Short mmCIF file of C-alpha atoms in Angstrom, two decimals:
data_model
loop_
_atom_site.label_atom_id
_atom_site.label_comp_id
_atom_site.label_asym_id
_atom_site.label_seq_id
_atom_site.Cartn_x
_atom_site.Cartn_y
_atom_site.Cartn_z
CA UNK A 234 11.54 -42.30 -13.48
CA UNK A 235 10.11 -40.39 -16.90
CA UNK A 236 6.83 -40.14 -17.18
CA UNK A 237 7.40 -38.66 -13.52
CA UNK A 238 10.44 -35.70 -15.01
CA UNK A 239 7.97 -35.94 -17.59
CA UNK A 240 4.91 -34.46 -15.30
CA UNK A 241 8.10 -32.08 -14.14
CA UNK A 242 8.09 -30.95 -16.70
CA UNK A 243 4.93 -30.20 -17.93
CA UNK A 244 4.62 -28.52 -14.65
CA UNK A 245 7.88 -26.28 -14.77
CA UNK A 246 6.21 -24.77 -18.44
CA UNK A 247 3.50 -23.52 -17.09
CA UNK A 248 4.88 -21.94 -14.93
CA UNK A 249 4.87 -17.69 -15.47
CA UNK A 250 8.41 -16.79 -14.57
CA UNK A 251 8.29 -13.98 -11.23
CA UNK A 252 12.05 -12.77 -12.44
CA UNK A 253 12.32 -11.15 -15.88
CA UNK A 254 14.02 -12.90 -18.47
CA UNK A 255 17.13 -11.45 -20.21
CA UNK A 256 14.97 -10.72 -23.64
CA UNK A 257 12.25 -8.92 -21.45
CA UNK A 258 15.12 -6.44 -19.99
CA UNK A 259 16.81 -6.41 -23.18
CA UNK A 260 13.88 -4.63 -24.80
CA UNK A 261 12.73 -2.43 -21.06
CA UNK A 262 16.41 -1.42 -21.45
CA UNK A 263 15.62 -0.43 -25.56
CA UNK A 264 12.53 1.83 -24.64
CA UNK A 265 10.37 0.16 -26.95
CA UNK A 266 7.01 -0.58 -24.75
CA UNK A 267 5.18 -2.09 -27.67
CA UNK A 268 7.83 -4.29 -28.53
CA UNK A 269 8.14 -5.31 -24.35
CA UNK A 270 4.51 -5.45 -24.41
CA UNK A 271 3.75 -7.68 -27.39
CA UNK A 272 6.63 -9.94 -26.16
CA UNK A 273 5.17 -9.77 -22.34
CA UNK A 274 1.58 -11.27 -23.55
CA UNK A 275 2.98 -13.71 -25.80
CA UNK A 276 5.33 -15.52 -22.98
CA UNK A 277 1.88 -15.66 -20.69
CA UNK A 278 -0.33 -16.66 -23.84
CA UNK A 279 2.32 -19.83 -24.63
CA UNK A 280 2.89 -20.46 -20.97
CA UNK A 281 -0.95 -20.83 -21.17
CA UNK A 282 -1.43 -18.91 -18.02
CA UNK A 283 -6.05 -19.13 -18.26
CA UNK A 284 -6.03 -15.14 -17.33
CA UNK A 285 -8.82 -13.37 -19.40
CA UNK A 286 -11.27 -14.39 -16.74
CA UNK A 287 -10.25 -12.27 -13.92
CA UNK A 288 -8.80 -9.99 -15.97
CA UNK A 289 -13.26 -8.94 -17.68
CA UNK A 290 -13.57 -9.34 -14.46
CA UNK A 291 -11.37 -5.90 -13.46
CA UNK A 292 -12.37 -4.17 -16.29
CA UNK A 293 -16.17 -5.36 -14.95
CA UNK A 294 -15.80 -3.59 -12.16
CA UNK A 295 -13.89 -0.38 -13.63
CA UNK A 296 -16.80 0.07 -14.99
CA UNK A 297 -19.08 -0.07 -12.03
CA UNK A 298 -16.93 1.97 -10.53
CA UNK A 299 -16.88 4.70 -13.06
CA UNK A 300 -20.80 4.62 -12.54
CA UNK A 301 -20.49 4.74 -9.12
CA UNK A 302 -18.39 8.16 -9.50
CA UNK A 303 -19.84 9.91 -11.74
CA UNK A 304 -23.63 9.60 -10.03
CA UNK A 305 -21.81 11.05 -7.07
CA UNK A 306 -20.85 13.48 -9.23
CA UNK A 307 -23.99 14.04 -10.47
CA UNK A 308 -25.60 14.29 -7.24
CA UNK A 309 -23.52 16.95 -6.69
CA UNK A 310 -24.97 19.22 -8.94
CA UNK A 311 -28.17 19.00 -7.91
CA UNK A 312 -29.84 22.21 -7.94
CA UNK A 313 -28.96 24.31 -5.15
CA UNK A 314 -33.38 25.14 -5.55
CA UNK A 315 -34.24 22.18 -4.55
CA UNK A 316 -31.36 21.42 -2.21
CA UNK A 317 -32.50 24.36 -0.01
CA UNK A 318 -35.41 21.43 0.38
CA UNK A 319 -35.02 19.95 3.52
CA UNK A 320 -36.44 16.73 2.03
CA UNK A 321 -35.20 16.88 -1.12
CA UNK A 322 -31.62 17.89 0.67
CA UNK A 323 -32.49 14.58 3.15
CA UNK A 324 -32.90 12.11 0.04
CA UNK A 325 -30.04 13.49 -1.96
CA UNK A 326 -27.40 12.75 1.41
CA UNK A 327 -29.01 9.29 1.73
CA UNK A 328 -28.01 8.64 -2.12
CA UNK A 329 -24.45 9.73 -1.33
CA UNK A 330 -23.99 7.14 1.58
CA UNK A 331 -24.93 4.99 -0.10
CA UNK A 332 -23.05 5.62 -3.50
CA UNK A 333 -20.06 6.02 -1.12
CA UNK A 334 -20.67 2.88 0.90
CA UNK A 335 -20.74 1.29 -3.09
CA UNK A 336 -17.65 1.94 -4.50
CA UNK A 337 -16.51 0.98 -0.64
CA UNK A 338 -17.59 -2.45 -1.91
CA UNK A 339 -16.21 -2.45 -5.49
CA UNK A 340 -12.90 -1.02 -4.95
CA UNK A 341 -12.36 -4.08 -2.74
CA UNK A 342 -13.44 -5.63 -5.37
CA UNK A 343 -11.13 -4.74 -7.76
CA UNK A 344 -8.23 -5.07 -5.79
CA UNK A 345 -9.32 -8.32 -4.64
CA UNK A 346 -9.12 -9.82 -8.24
CA UNK A 347 -5.90 -7.73 -9.06
CA UNK A 348 -3.80 -9.49 -6.17
CA UNK A 349 -5.46 -12.63 -8.02
CA UNK A 350 -3.16 -12.11 -10.93
CA UNK A 351 0.18 -13.92 -11.19
CA UNK A 352 3.15 -12.18 -10.21
CA UNK A 353 5.56 -12.63 -13.51
CA UNK A 354 5.10 -10.58 -16.91
CA UNK A 355 1.34 -9.82 -16.95
CA UNK A 356 1.75 -7.93 -13.06
CA UNK A 357 4.38 -5.56 -15.31
CA UNK A 358 2.76 -5.59 -18.20
CA UNK A 359 -0.60 -4.19 -16.46
CA UNK A 360 1.16 -1.59 -13.53
CA UNK A 361 3.59 -0.22 -16.17
CA UNK A 362 0.04 0.74 -18.66
CA UNK A 363 -1.77 2.05 -15.48
CA UNK A 364 1.41 4.15 -14.78
CA UNK A 365 -0.73 6.39 -17.35
CA UNK A 366 -3.68 8.15 -15.62
CA UNK A 367 -5.39 9.19 -18.90
CA UNK A 368 -4.36 5.61 -20.43
CA UNK A 369 -8.38 5.26 -21.13
CA UNK A 370 -7.58 7.94 -23.16
CA UNK A 371 -6.00 5.13 -26.15
CA UNK A 372 -7.26 6.13 -29.41
CA UNK A 373 -9.15 2.31 -29.79
CA UNK A 374 -10.96 3.09 -26.37
CA UNK A 375 -11.51 6.37 -27.38
CA UNK A 376 -12.95 4.94 -30.70
CA UNK A 377 -14.69 2.58 -29.27
CA UNK A 378 -16.68 5.72 -27.04
CA UNK A 379 -17.58 8.08 -29.73
CA UNK A 380 -19.19 5.18 -31.59
CA UNK A 381 -21.69 4.56 -28.22
CA UNK A 382 -22.59 8.01 -28.37
CA UNK A 383 -20.26 8.23 -25.07
CA UNK A 384 -18.52 11.34 -23.32
CA UNK A 385 -15.52 11.52 -26.55
CA UNK A 386 -19.02 12.81 -29.20
CA UNK A 387 -20.40 15.03 -26.51
CA UNK A 388 -19.47 18.13 -24.57
CA UNK A 389 -19.43 17.18 -20.60
CA UNK A 390 -15.66 16.05 -20.35
CA UNK A 391 -16.46 13.08 -17.84
CA UNK A 392 -12.68 11.74 -19.77
CA UNK A 393 -10.68 13.88 -19.22
CA UNK A 394 -11.98 15.14 -15.59
CA UNK A 395 -9.35 15.01 -13.12
CA UNK A 396 -10.82 16.84 -10.44
CA UNK A 397 -12.41 14.04 -8.78
CA UNK A 398 -11.63 13.44 -5.62
CA UNK A 399 -8.16 10.97 -4.87
CA UNK A 400 -9.82 8.33 -3.02
CA UNK A 401 -12.18 7.99 -6.85
CA UNK A 402 -9.32 7.39 -9.17
CA UNK A 403 -10.26 4.03 -10.01
CA UNK A 404 -13.60 5.46 -10.61
CA UNK A 405 -12.04 8.24 -13.49
CA UNK A 406 -12.43 7.46 -17.35
CA UNK A 407 -15.11 7.81 -20.21
CA UNK A 408 -19.10 8.84 -18.89
CA UNK A 409 -21.01 5.22 -19.14
CA UNK A 410 -24.80 4.48 -19.32
CA UNK A 411 -26.82 1.57 -19.29
CA UNK A 412 -26.41 0.98 -22.63
CA UNK A 413 -22.02 0.54 -22.69
CA UNK A 414 -22.53 -2.02 -19.66
CA UNK A 415 -25.06 -4.02 -20.09
CA UNK A 416 -22.34 -4.59 -24.16
CA UNK A 417 -19.81 -5.28 -22.54
CA UNK A 418 -21.28 -7.65 -19.71
CA UNK A 419 -23.33 -9.49 -22.83
CA UNK A 420 -19.99 -10.06 -24.36
CA UNK A 421 -18.95 -12.69 -23.03
CA UNK A 422 -18.33 -15.08 -25.36
CA UNK A 423 -14.28 -14.85 -26.15
CA UNK A 424 -16.01 -12.34 -28.88
CA UNK A 425 -12.86 -10.50 -31.05
CA UNK A 426 -15.03 -7.39 -29.42
CA UNK A 427 -14.14 -8.81 -25.58
CA UNK A 428 -11.16 -9.44 -26.46
CA UNK A 429 -10.00 -6.52 -28.57
CA UNK A 430 -11.27 -3.98 -25.27
CA UNK A 431 -9.76 -6.24 -23.34
CA UNK A 432 -6.16 -6.08 -24.72
CA UNK A 433 -6.19 -2.40 -25.21
CA UNK A 434 -7.46 -2.35 -20.76
CA UNK A 435 -5.12 -5.09 -19.59
CA UNK A 436 -2.20 -4.82 -22.16
CA UNK A 437 -1.76 -1.35 -24.63
CA UNK A 438 -2.02 -3.33 -27.16
CA UNK A 439 -3.89 -2.73 -30.52
CA UNK A 440 -3.79 -5.11 -33.81
CA UNK A 441 -3.53 -2.04 -35.98
CA UNK A 442 -0.64 -0.13 -34.88
CA UNK A 443 3.18 -1.13 -33.13
CA UNK A 444 3.15 2.66 -32.19
CA UNK A 445 4.16 2.64 -28.20
CA UNK A 446 0.94 2.02 -26.40
CA UNK A 447 1.34 5.78 -24.35
CA UNK A 448 1.27 7.75 -27.43
CA UNK A 449 -1.79 5.87 -28.84
CA UNK A 450 -3.13 7.66 -25.75
CA UNK A 451 -4.85 10.71 -27.21
CA UNK A 452 -4.06 13.93 -24.63
CA UNK A 453 -6.88 16.47 -25.16
CA UNK A 454 -5.58 20.10 -24.69
CA UNK A 455 -4.33 21.44 -21.45
CA UNK A 456 -4.07 17.58 -19.66
CA UNK A 457 -0.17 17.28 -20.04
CA UNK A 458 0.41 19.51 -16.96
CA UNK A 459 -1.91 17.52 -15.03
CA UNK A 460 -0.95 14.54 -16.12
CA UNK A 461 2.76 14.89 -15.29
CA UNK A 462 1.71 16.04 -11.46
CA UNK A 463 -0.67 13.18 -11.44
CA UNK A 464 2.66 11.18 -12.15
CA UNK A 465 4.68 12.20 -10.34
CA UNK A 466 2.51 12.22 -7.19
CA UNK A 467 2.01 9.48 -7.16
CA UNK A 468 4.84 7.13 -6.40
CA UNK A 469 3.59 4.30 -8.20
CA UNK A 470 5.30 1.72 -6.32
CA UNK A 471 4.80 3.40 -3.24
CA UNK A 472 1.38 3.64 -3.64
CA UNK A 473 0.42 -0.09 -4.72
CA UNK A 474 2.27 -1.43 -1.72
CA UNK A 475 0.43 0.89 1.19
CA UNK A 476 -3.18 0.49 -1.04
CA UNK A 477 -2.82 -3.70 -0.42
CA UNK A 478 -1.49 -3.06 3.19
CA UNK A 479 -4.67 -0.03 3.38
CA UNK A 480 -7.17 -2.59 2.30
CA UNK A 481 -5.98 -5.50 4.42
CA UNK A 482 -6.14 -3.31 7.83
CA UNK A 483 -9.31 -2.61 6.82
CA UNK A 484 -11.01 -5.86 6.08
CA UNK A 485 -9.07 -7.03 9.59
CA UNK A 486 -11.24 -4.35 11.28
CA UNK A 487 -14.44 -4.89 9.69
CA UNK A 488 -14.00 -8.64 10.24
CA UNK A 489 -12.54 -7.90 13.33
CA UNK A 490 -15.79 -5.61 14.84
CA UNK A 491 -18.63 -8.54 12.79
CA UNK A 492 -17.36 -10.94 15.09
CA UNK A 493 -16.69 -13.55 12.69
#
């Protein structure tokens, strides 16, 4: 019986609690977001839950989503003189249709990976951090973008443009170029850089600061009202539930139409 008991105990130790612990509840009530998120981080890692590959995959998909949305925006800004020519207008429409399909597929990939996260501290930490529409404006991510010559060091305003269509919210963020995507994709060895970006993007945590993750968001002038309106309009939990249902129904319809 002793070996069986040890095996059972080992399995229990590796299971992430779906219910909040008393410590987690106390940290929530304290309002110390940094301590709360770090506690959740430690719980996840102490239970040896291997989430890293899926987390990195989620970030890769988000980069592709941003790239797709920004390509759509560029096409929409094509000079009117070119668009007045039927041949160019048709080409642009064909490209936009292809990009729309790409976004549709990437969005479903995002939800598939997101749904693969085990219920528990990881989901609670991720959902809390992502309640802020400008989560990607965390100081660490802004510094990384500037170091790579991205939108924070330009005047394009991609990173604070909240005027994208509501169906493209997963594509909001810093401007993208192939260099950024190549750098992120090739750093696939658990390097410090990759882990640092993952830690900020998934948890909102910085190695260099214990300030609240939300206090580390670089809020551009004039964005406060927009962000507040978005947060109020989201309905947070309800929006997530609706997205799950919407995707499930659409996938069923697609499968039914294909005959498989």
